[in-house]
Coordinates of C-alpha atoms in Angstrom, one line a residue:
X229 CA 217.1 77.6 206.8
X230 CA 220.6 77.0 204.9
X231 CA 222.0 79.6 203.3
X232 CA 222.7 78.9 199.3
X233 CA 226.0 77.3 198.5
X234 CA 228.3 78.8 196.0
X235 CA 227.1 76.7 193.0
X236 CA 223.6 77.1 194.0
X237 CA 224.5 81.3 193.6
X238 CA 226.2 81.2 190.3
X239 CA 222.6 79.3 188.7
X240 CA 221.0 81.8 186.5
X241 CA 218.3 82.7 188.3
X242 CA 220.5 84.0 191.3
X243 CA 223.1 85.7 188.3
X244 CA 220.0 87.2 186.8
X245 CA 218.6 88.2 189.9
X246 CA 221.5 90.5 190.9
X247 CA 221.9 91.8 187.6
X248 CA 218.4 93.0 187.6
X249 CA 218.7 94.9 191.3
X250 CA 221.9 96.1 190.1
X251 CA 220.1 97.3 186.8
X252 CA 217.6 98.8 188.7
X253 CA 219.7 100.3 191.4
X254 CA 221.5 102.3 188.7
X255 CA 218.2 102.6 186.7
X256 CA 216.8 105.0 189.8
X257 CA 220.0 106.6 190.5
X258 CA 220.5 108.1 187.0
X259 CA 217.8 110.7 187.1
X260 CA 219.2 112.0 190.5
X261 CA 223.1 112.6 189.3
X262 CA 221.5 114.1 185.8
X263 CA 219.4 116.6 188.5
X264 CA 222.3 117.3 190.6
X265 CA 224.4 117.9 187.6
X266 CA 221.9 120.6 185.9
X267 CA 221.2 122.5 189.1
X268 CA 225.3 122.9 189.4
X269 CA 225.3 123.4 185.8
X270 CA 222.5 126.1 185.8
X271 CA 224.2 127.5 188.9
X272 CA 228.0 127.6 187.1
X273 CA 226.2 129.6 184.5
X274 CA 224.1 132.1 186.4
X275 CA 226.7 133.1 188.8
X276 CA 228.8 135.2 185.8
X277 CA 225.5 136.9 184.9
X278 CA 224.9 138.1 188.3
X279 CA 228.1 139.7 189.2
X280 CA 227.9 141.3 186.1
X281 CA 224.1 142.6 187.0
X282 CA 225.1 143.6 190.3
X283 CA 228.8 144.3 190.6
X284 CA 228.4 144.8 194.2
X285 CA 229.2 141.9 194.8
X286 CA 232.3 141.5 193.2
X287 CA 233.0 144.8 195.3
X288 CA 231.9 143.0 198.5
X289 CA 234.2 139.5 197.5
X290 CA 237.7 142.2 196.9
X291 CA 236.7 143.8 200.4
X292 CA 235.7 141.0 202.4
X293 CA 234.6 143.0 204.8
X294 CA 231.7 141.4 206.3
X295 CA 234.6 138.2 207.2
X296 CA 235.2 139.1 211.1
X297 CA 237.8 136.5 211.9
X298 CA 238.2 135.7 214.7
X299 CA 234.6 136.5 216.4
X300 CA 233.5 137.8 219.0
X301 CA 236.7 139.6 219.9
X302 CA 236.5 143.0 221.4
X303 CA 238.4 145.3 219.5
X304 CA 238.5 147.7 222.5
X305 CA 240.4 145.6 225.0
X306 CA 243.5 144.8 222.7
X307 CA 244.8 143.5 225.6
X308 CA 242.9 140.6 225.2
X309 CA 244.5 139.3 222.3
X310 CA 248.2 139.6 224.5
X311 CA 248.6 143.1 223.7
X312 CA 249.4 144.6 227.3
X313 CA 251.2 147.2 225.8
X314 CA 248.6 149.1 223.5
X315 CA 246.3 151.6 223.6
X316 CA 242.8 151.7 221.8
X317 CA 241.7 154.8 220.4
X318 CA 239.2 155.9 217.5
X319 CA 239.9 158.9 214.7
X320 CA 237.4 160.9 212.4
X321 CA 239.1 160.8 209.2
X322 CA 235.5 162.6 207.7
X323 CA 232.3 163.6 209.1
X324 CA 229.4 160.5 210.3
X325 CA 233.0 158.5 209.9
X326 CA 235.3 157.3 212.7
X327 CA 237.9 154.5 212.4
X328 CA 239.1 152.2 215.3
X329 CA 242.8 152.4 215.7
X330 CA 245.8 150.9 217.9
X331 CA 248.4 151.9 218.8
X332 CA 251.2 149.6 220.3
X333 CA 254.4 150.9 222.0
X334 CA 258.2 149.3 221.7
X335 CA 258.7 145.9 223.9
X336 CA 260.6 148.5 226.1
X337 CA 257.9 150.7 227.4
X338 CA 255.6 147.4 228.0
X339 CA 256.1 148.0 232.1
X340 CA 255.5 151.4 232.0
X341 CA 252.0 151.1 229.7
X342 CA 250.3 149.1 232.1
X343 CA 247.5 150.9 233.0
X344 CA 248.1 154.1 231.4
X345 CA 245.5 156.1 229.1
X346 CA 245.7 157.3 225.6
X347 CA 247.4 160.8 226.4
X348 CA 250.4 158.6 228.1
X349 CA 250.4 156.5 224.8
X350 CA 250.8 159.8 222.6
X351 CA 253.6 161.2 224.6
X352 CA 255.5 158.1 223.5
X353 CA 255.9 159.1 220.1
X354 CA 258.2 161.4 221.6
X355 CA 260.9 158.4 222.5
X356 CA 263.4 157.9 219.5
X357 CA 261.4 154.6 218.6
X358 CA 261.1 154.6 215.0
X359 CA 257.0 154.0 214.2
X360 CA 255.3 151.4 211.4
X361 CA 252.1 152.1 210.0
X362 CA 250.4 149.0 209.1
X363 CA 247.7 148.7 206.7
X364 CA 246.3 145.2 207.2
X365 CA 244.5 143.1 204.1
X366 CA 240.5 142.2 203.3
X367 CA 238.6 140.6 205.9
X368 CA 239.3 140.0 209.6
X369 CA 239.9 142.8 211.8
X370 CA 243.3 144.8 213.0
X371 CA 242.9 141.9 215.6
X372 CA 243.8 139.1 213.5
X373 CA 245.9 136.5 214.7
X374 CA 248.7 136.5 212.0
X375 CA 248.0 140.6 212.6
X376 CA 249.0 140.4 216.1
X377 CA 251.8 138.5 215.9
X378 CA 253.4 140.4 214.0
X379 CA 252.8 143.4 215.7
X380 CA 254.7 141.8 218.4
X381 CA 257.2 141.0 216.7
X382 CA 257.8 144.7 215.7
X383 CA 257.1 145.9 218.9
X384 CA 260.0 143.0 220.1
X385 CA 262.3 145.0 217.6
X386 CA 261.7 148.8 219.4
X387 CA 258.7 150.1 217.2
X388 CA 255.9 152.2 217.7
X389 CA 252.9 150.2 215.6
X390 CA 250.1 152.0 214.5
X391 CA 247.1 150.4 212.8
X392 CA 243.5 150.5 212.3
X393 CA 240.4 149.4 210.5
X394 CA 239.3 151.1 207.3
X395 CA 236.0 152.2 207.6
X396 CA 233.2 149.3 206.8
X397 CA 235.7 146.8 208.6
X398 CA 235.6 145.8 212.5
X399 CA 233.9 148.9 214.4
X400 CA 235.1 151.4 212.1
X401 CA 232.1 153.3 210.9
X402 CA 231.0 153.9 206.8
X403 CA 231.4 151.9 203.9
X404 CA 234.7 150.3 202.0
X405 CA 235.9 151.6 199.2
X406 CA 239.1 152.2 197.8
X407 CA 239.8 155.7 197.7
X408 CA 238.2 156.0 201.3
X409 CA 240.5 153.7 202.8
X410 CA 243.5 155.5 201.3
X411 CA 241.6 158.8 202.7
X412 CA 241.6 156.7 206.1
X413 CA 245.4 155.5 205.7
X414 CA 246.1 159.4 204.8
X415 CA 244.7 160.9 207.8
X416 CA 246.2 158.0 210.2
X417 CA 249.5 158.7 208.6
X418 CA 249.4 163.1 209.7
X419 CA 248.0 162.0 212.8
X420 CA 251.3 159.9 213.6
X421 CA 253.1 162.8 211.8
X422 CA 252.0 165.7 213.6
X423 CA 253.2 163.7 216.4
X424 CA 256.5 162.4 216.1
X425 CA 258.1 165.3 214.0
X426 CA 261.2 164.3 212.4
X427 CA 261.4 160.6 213.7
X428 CA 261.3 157.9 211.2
X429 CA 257.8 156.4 210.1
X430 CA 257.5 153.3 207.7
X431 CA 254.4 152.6 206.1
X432 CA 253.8 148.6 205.9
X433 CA 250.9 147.1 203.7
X434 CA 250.3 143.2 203.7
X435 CA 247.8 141.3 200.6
X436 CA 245.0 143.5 199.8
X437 CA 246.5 146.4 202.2
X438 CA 249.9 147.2 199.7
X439 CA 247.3 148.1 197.4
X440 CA 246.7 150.4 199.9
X441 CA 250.0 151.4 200.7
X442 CA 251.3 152.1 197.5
X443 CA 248.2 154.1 196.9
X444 CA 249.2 156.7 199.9
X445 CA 252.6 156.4 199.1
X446 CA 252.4 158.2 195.7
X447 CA 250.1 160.4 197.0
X448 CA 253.1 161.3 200.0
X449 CA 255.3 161.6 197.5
X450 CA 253.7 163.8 194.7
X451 CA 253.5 166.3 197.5
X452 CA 256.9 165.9 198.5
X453 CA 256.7 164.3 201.7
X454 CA 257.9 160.5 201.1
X455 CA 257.8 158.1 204.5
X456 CA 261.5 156.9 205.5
X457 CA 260.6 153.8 203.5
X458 CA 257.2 151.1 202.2
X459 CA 257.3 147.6 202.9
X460 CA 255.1 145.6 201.1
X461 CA 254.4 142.1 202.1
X462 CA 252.7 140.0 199.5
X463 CA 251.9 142.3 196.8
X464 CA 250.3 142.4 193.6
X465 CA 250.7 144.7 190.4
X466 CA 247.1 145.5 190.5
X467 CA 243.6 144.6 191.3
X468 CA 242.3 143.3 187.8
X469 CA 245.7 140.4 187.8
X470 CA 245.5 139.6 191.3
X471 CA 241.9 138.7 191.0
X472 CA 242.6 136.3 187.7
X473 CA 245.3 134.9 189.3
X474 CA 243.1 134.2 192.7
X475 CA 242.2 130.6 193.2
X476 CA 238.3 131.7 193.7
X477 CA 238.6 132.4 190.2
X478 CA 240.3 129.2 189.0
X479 CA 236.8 127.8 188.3
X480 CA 236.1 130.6 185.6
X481 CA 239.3 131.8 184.6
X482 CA 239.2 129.7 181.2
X483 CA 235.5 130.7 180.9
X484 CA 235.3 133.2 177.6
X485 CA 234.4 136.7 178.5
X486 CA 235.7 135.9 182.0
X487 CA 237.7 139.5 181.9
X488 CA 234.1 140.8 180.8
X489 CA 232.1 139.1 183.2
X490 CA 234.3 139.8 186.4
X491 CA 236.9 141.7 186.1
X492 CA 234.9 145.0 184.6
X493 CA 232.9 143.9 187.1
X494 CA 235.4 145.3 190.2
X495 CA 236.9 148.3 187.3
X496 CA 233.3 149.5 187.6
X497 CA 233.0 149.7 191.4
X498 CA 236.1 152.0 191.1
X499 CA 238.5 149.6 192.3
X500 CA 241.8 149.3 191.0
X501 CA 244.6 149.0 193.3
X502 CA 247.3 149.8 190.1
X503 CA 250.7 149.3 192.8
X504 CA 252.5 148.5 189.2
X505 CA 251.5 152.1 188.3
X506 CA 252.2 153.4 191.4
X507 CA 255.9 152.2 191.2
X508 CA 256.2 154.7 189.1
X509 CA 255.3 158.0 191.3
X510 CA 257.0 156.5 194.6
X511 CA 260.7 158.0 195.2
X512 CA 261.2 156.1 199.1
X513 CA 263.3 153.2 199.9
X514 CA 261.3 150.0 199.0
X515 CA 260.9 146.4 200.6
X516 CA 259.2 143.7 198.9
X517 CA 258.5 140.4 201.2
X518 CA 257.1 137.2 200.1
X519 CA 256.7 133.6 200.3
X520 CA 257.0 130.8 197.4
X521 CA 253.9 129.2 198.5
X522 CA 251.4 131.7 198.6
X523 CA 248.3 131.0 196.8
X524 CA 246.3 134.4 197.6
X525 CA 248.4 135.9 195.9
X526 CA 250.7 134.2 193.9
X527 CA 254.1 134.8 194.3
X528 CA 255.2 135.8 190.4
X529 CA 253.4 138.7 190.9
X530 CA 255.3 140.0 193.9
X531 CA 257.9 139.5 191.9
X532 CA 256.7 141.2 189.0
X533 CA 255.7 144.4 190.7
X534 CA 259.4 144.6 192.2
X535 CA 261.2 144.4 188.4
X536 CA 258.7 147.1 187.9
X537 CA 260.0 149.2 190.6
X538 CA 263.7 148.2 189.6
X539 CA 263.1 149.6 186.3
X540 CA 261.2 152.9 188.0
X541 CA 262.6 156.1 186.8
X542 CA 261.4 157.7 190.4
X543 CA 262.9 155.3 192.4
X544 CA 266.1 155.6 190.7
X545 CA 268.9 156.0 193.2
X546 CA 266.6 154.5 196.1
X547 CA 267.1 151.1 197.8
X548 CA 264.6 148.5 196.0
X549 CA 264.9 144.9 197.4
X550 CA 263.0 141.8 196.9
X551 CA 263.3 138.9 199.8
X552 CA 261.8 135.6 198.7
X553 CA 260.6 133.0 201.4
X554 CA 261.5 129.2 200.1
X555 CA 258.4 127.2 199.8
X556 CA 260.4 124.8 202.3
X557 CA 259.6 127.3 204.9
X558 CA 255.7 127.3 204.7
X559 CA 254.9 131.0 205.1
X560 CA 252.2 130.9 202.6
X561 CA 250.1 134.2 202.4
X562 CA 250.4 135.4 206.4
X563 CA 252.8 134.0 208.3
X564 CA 256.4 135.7 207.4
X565 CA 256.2 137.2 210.6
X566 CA 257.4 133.6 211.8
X567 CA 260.8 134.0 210.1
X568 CA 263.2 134.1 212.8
X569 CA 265.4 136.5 209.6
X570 CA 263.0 138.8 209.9
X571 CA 264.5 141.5 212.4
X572 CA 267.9 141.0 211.0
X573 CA 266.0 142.1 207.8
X574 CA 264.3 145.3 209.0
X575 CA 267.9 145.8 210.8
X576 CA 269.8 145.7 207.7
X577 CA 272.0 148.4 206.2
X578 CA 271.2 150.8 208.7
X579 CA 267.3 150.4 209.8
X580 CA 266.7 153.5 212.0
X581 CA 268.5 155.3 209.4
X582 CA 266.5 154.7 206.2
X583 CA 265.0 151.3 207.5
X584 CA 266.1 149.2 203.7

């Protein structure tokens, strides 16, 4: 049979034909997209109602606790994730609580650590190798990859590194919370204490961790015992800003009652984070890091919390400085560690003297 030639298929009948399946076609399809576009609609709607009838939630999307990236890695054998040089160790900052904690030695001591056990690890601290305590961000582990790296890169620079899980994250026991994981960075930081004496110990907090950091900081110094100095990479003023300026929340930040909805939400799990309030008790050198191009947490509030801390009566007569990282550079949220200006930074002005 011959197909229909091109005058034959613009008669009528063919015209009207196609018209009619394309009619019908649509005719079908209509009820489907109006479904699909209630059941995302209805969705959209009941997600603000929930968080605010079970703020947990909101708790549980700050911490991200429950995100182990990457899996399956076994945060006792460090060495695993190319860390030949670090011991790993658990503390018991409270009672039915322990956190898991490493500790990596300077580049220098890499030879002699093979092998060795934790008491070898703690006689270190005795070496004139300055010590960083990092307090990592939500989700993930203290064996995350950006993590890691740059604990090599410290360790590359002479430091001790010390850092550890908060309780509810990796295999650290109990459940997150913010005043629990400044009670964990607390003990963790007179544990290093007790053993180094005198020597210099930074405290560095990255994201969700500066939060963190400032947090212990104040406490350090309202009792008169300030670290040598607090880095902070990729900050925020507080909690309540950095989570409208979050692009999770981009969908509902132009929703009315969106403070109401989410942001008392996290306020009523006790969460807070207030580094911009903070600024204000802290009387220690202070470095603020961070990239153009983040969008966890955006970089005008980095910048924000550092004129805050310029403007600080208490660190009045301290070293505040802000490093920006051009967008051209694609840091983003996690990966400064990759500037190759980065030890020349933590080397300026005299480091092992007041590290800024």
């Amino acid at each position: 049979m011959t197909p229909p030639s091109h005058s034959e298929l613009l008669k009528p009948s063919h015209v009207w034909c196609k018209c009619s399946l394309f009619f019908f076609s649509r005719y079908r399809l209509m009820p489907r997209l109006k479904k699909i576009f209630l059941w995302v609609l209805a969705v959209y709607i009941a997600i603000p109602f929930i968080v605010k009838l079970c703020p947990s939630i909101q708790a549980k999307l700050v911490f991200l606790n429950f995100v182990r990236v990457p899996y399956f890695i076994d945060l006792k054998r460090p060495q695993d994730q190319g860390l030949n040089h670090t011991c790993n160790l658990y503390l018991h900052p409270e009672e039915n609580v322990n956190i898991g904690v490493w500790h990596t030695v300077p580049a220098q001591l890499w030879k002699d650590a093979q092998g060795k056990d934790q008491l070898w690890y703690e006689s270190t601290f005795q070496s004139s190798h300055p010590v960083i305590l990092y307090l990592h961000g939500n989700a993930g582990t203290r064996g995350g990859d950006h993590r890691v790296q740059l604990y090599k890169v410290l360790s590359s620079l002479g430091y001790h590194v010390v850092t550890f899980d908060y309780r509810g994250w990796g295999d650290s026991e109990g459940s997150p919370s913010e005043s629990g994981m400044t009670s964990d960075a607390l003990y963790v930081f007179h544990w290093v204490k007790e053993r180094i004496g005198k020597k210099p110990l930074y405290i560095w907090g990255h994201s969700l961790g500066t939060g963190v950091a400032t947090n212990l900081v104040r406490h350090l110094c309202d009792r008169g015992t300030p670290p040598d100095a607090l880095i902070l990479e990729s900050p925020f003023t507080n909690i309540r800003e950095e989570a409208r300026s979050h692009p999770f929340s981009m969908v509902y930040r132009y929703l009315p009652g969106f403070d109401w909805f989410f942001l008392d939400a996290i306020t009523a799990n006790d969460i807070r984070f207030a580094s911009d309030e903070n600024m204000h008790h802290i009387s220690c050198p202070v470095l603020i890091l961070h990239a153009e191009d983040d969008t966890v947490v955006p970089f005008h509030l980095g910048k924000k919390l550092y004129n805050i801390a310029a403007q600080s009566q208490s660190l009045s007569g301290q070293k505040v400085q802000f490093i920006p990282f051009p967008i051209s550079l694609g840091y983003k949220h996690k990966f400064i560690y990759r500037s190759p200006e980065l030890p020349q930074i933590l080397r300026w002005d005299g480091c092992r003297r007041s590290c800024l």
